[in-house]
CSV table of C-alpha atoms in Angstrom, one decimal:
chain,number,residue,atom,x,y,z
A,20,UNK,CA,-24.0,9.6,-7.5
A,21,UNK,CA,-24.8,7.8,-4.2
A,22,UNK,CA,-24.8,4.1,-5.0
A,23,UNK,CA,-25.4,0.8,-3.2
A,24,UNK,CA,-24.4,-2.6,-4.8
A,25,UNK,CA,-25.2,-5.6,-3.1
A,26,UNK,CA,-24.0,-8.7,-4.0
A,27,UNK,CA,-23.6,-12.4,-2.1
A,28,UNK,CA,-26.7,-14.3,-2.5
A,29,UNK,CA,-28.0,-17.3,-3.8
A,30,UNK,CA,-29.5,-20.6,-3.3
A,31,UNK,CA,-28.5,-22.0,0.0
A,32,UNK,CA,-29.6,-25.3,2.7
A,33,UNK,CA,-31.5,-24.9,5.3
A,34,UNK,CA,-29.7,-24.4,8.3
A,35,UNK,CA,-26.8,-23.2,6.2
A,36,UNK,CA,-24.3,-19.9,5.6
A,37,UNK,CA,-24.4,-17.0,3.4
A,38,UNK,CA,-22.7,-13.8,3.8
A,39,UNK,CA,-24.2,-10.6,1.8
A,40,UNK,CA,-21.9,-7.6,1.1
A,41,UNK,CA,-23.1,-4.3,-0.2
A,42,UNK,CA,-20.4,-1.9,-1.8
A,43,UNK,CA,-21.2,1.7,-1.2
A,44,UNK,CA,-20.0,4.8,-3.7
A,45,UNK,CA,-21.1,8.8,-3.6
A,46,UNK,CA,-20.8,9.8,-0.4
A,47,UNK,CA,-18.8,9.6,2.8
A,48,UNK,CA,-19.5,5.3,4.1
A,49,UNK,CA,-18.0,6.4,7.9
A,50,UNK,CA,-20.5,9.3,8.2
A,51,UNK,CA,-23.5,7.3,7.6
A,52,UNK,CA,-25.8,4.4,9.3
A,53,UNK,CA,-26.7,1.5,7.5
A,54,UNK,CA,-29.6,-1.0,7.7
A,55,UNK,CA,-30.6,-4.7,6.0
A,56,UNK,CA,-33.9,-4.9,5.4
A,57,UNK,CA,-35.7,-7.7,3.4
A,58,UNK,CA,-38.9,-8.6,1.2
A,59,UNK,CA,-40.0,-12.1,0.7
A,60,UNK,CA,-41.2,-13.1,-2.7
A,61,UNK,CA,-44.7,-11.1,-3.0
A,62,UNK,CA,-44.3,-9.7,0.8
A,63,UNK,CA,-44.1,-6.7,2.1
A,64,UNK,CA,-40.9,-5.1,3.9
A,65,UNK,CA,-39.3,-6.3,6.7
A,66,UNK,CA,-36.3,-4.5,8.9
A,67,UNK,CA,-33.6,-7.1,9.7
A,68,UNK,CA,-30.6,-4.7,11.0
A,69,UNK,CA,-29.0,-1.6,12.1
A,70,UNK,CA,-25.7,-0.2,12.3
A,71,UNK,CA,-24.2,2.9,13.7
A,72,UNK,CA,-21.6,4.6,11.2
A,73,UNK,CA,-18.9,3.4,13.5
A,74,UNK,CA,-20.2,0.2,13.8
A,75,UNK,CA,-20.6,0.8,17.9
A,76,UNK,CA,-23.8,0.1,17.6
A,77,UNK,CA,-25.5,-2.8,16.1
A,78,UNK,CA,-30.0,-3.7,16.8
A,79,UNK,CA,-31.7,-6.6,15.1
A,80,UNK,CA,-35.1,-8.2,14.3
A,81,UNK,CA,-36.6,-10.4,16.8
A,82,UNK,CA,-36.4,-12.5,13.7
A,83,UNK,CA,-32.7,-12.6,13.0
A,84,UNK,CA,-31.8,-12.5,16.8
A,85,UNK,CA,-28.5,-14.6,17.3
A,86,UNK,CA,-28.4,-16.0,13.9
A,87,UNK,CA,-27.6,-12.9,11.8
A,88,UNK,CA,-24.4,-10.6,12.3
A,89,UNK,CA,-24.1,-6.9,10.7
A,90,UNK,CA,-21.2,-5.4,10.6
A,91,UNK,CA,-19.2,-3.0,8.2
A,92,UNK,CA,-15.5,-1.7,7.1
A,93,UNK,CA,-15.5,2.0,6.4
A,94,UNK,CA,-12.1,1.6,4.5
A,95,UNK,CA,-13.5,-0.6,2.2
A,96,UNK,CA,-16.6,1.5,2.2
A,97,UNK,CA,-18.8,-1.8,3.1
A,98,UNK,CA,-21.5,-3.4,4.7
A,99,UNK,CA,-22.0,-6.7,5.4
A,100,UNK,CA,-24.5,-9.0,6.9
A,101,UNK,CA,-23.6,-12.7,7.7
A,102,UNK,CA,-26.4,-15.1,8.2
A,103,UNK,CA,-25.9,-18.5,9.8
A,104,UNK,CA,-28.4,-21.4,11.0
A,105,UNK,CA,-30.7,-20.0,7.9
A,106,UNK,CA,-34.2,-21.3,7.4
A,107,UNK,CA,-36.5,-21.1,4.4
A,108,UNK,CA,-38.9,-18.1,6.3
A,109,UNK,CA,-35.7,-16.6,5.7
A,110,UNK,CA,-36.2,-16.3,1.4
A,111,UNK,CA,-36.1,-13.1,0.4
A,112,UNK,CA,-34.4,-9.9,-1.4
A,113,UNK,CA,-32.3,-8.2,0.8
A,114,UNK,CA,-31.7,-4.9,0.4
A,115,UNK,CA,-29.1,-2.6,2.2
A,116,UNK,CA,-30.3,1.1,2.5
A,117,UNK,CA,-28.5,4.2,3.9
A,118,UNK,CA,-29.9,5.3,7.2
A,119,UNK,CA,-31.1,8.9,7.7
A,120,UNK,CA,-32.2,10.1,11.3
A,121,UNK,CA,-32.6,13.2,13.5
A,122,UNK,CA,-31.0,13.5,16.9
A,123,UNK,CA,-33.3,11.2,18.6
A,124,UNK,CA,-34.7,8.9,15.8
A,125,UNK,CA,-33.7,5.6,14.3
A,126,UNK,CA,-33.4,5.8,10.5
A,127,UNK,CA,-35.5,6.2,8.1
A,128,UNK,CA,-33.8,4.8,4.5
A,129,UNK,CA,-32.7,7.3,1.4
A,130,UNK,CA,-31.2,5.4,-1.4
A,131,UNK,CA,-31.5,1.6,-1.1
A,132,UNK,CA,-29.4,-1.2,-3.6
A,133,UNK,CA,-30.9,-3.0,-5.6
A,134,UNK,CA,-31.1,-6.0,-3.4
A,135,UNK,CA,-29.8,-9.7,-3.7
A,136,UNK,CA,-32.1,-12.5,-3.5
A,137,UNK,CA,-31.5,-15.3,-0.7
A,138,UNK,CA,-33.4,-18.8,-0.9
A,139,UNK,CA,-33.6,-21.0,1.4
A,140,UNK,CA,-34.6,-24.4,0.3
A,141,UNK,CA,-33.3,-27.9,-0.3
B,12,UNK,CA,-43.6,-2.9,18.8
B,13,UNK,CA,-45.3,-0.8,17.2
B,14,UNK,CA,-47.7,-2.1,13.9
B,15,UNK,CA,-48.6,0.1,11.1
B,16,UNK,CA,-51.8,-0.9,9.2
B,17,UNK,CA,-52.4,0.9,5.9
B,18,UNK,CA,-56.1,1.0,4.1
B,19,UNK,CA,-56.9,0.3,1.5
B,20,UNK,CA,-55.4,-2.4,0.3
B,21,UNK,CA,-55.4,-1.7,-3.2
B,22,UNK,CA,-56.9,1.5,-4.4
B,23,UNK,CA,-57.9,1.4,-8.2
B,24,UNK,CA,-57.8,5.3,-10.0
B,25,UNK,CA,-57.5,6.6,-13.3
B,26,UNK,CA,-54.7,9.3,-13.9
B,27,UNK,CA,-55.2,12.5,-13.3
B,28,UNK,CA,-57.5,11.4,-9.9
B,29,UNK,CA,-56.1,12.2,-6.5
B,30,UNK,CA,-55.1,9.3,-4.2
B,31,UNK,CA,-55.7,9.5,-0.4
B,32,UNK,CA,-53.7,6.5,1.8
B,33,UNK,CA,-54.2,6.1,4.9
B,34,UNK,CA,-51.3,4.3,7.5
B,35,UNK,CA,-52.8,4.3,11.6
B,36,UNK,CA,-50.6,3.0,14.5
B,37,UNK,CA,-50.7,0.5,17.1
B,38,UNK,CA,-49.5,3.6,19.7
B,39,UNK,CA,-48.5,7.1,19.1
B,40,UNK,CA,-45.2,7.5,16.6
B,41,UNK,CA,-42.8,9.6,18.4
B,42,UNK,CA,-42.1,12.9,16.7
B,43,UNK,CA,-44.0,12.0,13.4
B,44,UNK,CA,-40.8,10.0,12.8
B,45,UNK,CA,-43.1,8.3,10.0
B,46,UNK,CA,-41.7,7.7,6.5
B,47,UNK,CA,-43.6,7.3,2.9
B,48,UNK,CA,-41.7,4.6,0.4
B,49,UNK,CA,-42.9,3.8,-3.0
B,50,UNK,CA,-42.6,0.7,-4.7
B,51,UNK,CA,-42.5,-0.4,-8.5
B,52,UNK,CA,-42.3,-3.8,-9.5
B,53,UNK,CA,-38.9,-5.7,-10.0
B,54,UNK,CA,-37.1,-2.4,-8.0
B,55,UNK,CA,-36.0,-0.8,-5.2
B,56,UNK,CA,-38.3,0.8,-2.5
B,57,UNK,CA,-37.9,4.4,-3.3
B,58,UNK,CA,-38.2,7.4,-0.1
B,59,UNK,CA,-40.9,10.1,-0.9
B,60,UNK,CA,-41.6,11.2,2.4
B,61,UNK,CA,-40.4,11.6,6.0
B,62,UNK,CA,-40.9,13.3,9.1
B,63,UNK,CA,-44.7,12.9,8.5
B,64,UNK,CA,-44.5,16.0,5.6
B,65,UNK,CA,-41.3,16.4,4.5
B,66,UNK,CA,-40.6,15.8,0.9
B,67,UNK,CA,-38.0,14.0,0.0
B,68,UNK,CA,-35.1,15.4,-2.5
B,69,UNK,CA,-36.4,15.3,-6.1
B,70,UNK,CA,-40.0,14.1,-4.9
B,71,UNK,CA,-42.6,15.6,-7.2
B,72,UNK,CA,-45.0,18.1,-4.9
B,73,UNK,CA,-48.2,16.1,-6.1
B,74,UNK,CA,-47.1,13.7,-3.1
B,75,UNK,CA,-47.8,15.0,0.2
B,76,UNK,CA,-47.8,13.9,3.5
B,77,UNK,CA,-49.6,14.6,6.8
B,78,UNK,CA,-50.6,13.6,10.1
B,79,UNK,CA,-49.3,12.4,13.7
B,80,UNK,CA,-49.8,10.3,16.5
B,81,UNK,CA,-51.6,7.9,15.0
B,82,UNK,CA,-52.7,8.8,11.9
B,83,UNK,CA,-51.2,9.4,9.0
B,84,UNK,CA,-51.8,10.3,5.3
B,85,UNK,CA,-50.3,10.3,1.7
B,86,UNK,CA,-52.2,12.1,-0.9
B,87,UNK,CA,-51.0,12.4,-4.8
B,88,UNK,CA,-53.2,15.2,-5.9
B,89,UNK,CA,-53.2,14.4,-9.7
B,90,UNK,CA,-52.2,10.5,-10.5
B,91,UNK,CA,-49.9,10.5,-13.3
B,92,UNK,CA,-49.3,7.0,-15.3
B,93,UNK,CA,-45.7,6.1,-13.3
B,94,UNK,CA,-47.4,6.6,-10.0
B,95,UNK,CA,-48.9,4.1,-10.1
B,96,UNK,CA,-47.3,1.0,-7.9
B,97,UNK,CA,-47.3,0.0,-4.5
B,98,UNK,CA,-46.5,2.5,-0.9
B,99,UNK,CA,-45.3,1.4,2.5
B,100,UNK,CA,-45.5,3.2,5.6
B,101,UNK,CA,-42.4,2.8,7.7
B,102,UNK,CA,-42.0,4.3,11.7
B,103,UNK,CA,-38.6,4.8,13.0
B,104,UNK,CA,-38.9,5.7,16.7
B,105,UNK,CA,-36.1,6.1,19.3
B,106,UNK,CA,-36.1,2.2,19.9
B,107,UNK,CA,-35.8,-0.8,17.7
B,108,UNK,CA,-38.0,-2.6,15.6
B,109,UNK,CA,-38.3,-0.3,12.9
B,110,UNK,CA,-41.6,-1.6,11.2
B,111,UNK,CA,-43.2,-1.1,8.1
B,112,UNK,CA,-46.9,-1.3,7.1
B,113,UNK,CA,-48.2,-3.7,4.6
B,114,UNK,CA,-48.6,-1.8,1.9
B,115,UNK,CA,-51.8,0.0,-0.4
B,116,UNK,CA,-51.5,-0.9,-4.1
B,117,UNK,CA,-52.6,1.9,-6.2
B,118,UNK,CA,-53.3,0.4,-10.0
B,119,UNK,CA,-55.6,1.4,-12.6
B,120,UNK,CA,-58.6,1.5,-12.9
């Protein structure tokens, strides 16, 4: 069974750290991109971040521009996403989701975690 | 960037009635690279459709999609009782931001 766990959040300062991790199971980690994408209590979605399966290639949200890092380690079958300099717009569930694509597409996102919930207040 | 708006907000139905949502674009969507997502509260967004029309795995065939350019549309032809939750459009062009729509809220009526 293809499975995403993410785990890492919690209650957090404004203008502090947190680093999210998401565990993946069922399928082959190094084949596949991965995305963060988030919802903010009673929000719709928001994408945060992309990665490449071999990590060569790495977009973000306007948003999360120079404050947020993805990155993953496909022997530990494991995404991650650290987020610095974090602000309360940033409160949310974060979810990591397995990216799907054709040739010449970015990903659409078949299974997603669970998600983690991030706040960001003091 | 390209925004997705999705109408109606909240579309109220009784089972068994066929629901007809409706995502539009800011510019054309490359490819009908356009995903469906479903939504139930307290969980994980959950794929149903991509490539405009293409069911995903396990996806009931009472949800269709259809559409391109601009337009798009997600119809459940016969509402059953655990359909009923909230859908997001999502584009995935060639180039970053992926964005997602707002969202229609299908409850009971």
């Amino acid at each position: 069974e293809v499975q995403l766990v993410e785990s890492g959040g919690g209650l957090v300062q404004p203008g502090g750290s947190l680093r999210l991790s998401c565990a993946a199971s069922g399928f082959t980690f190094s084949s596949y991109e991965m995305n963060w994408v988030r919802q903010a209590p009673g929000k719709g979605l928001e994408w945060v971040s992309y990665i490449s399966s071999s990590g060569s290639t790495i977009y973000y949200a306007d948003s999360v521009k120079g404050r947020f890092t993805i990155s993953r380690d496909n022997a530990k079958n494991s995404l991650y996403l650290q987020m610095n300099s974090l602000r309360a717009e940033d409160t949310a569930v974060y979810y990591c989701a397995r990216g799907r694509s054709t040739k010449r597409s970015l990903n659409w996102f078949d299974p997603w975690g669970q998600g983690t919930l991030v706040t960001v207040s003091s | 960037e390209i925004v997705l708006t999705q109408s109606p907000g909240t579309l109220s139905l009784s089972p068994g009635e066929r629901a007809t949502l409706s995502c539009r674009a800011s510019q054309s969507v490359s490819s009908s690279y356009l995903a469906w997502y479903q939504q139930k509260p307290g969980q994980a967004p959950r794929l149903l459709i991509y490539g405009a029309s293409s069911r995903a795995t396990g996806i009931p065939d009472r949800f269709s999609g259809s559409g391109s350019g601009t337009d798009f549309t997600l119809t459940i032809s016969r509402l059953e009782p655990e359909d009923f939750a909230v859908y997001y459009c999502q584009q995935y062009g060639s180039s970053p931001p992926i964005t997602f729509g707002p969202g229609t809220k299908v409850d009971i009526k």
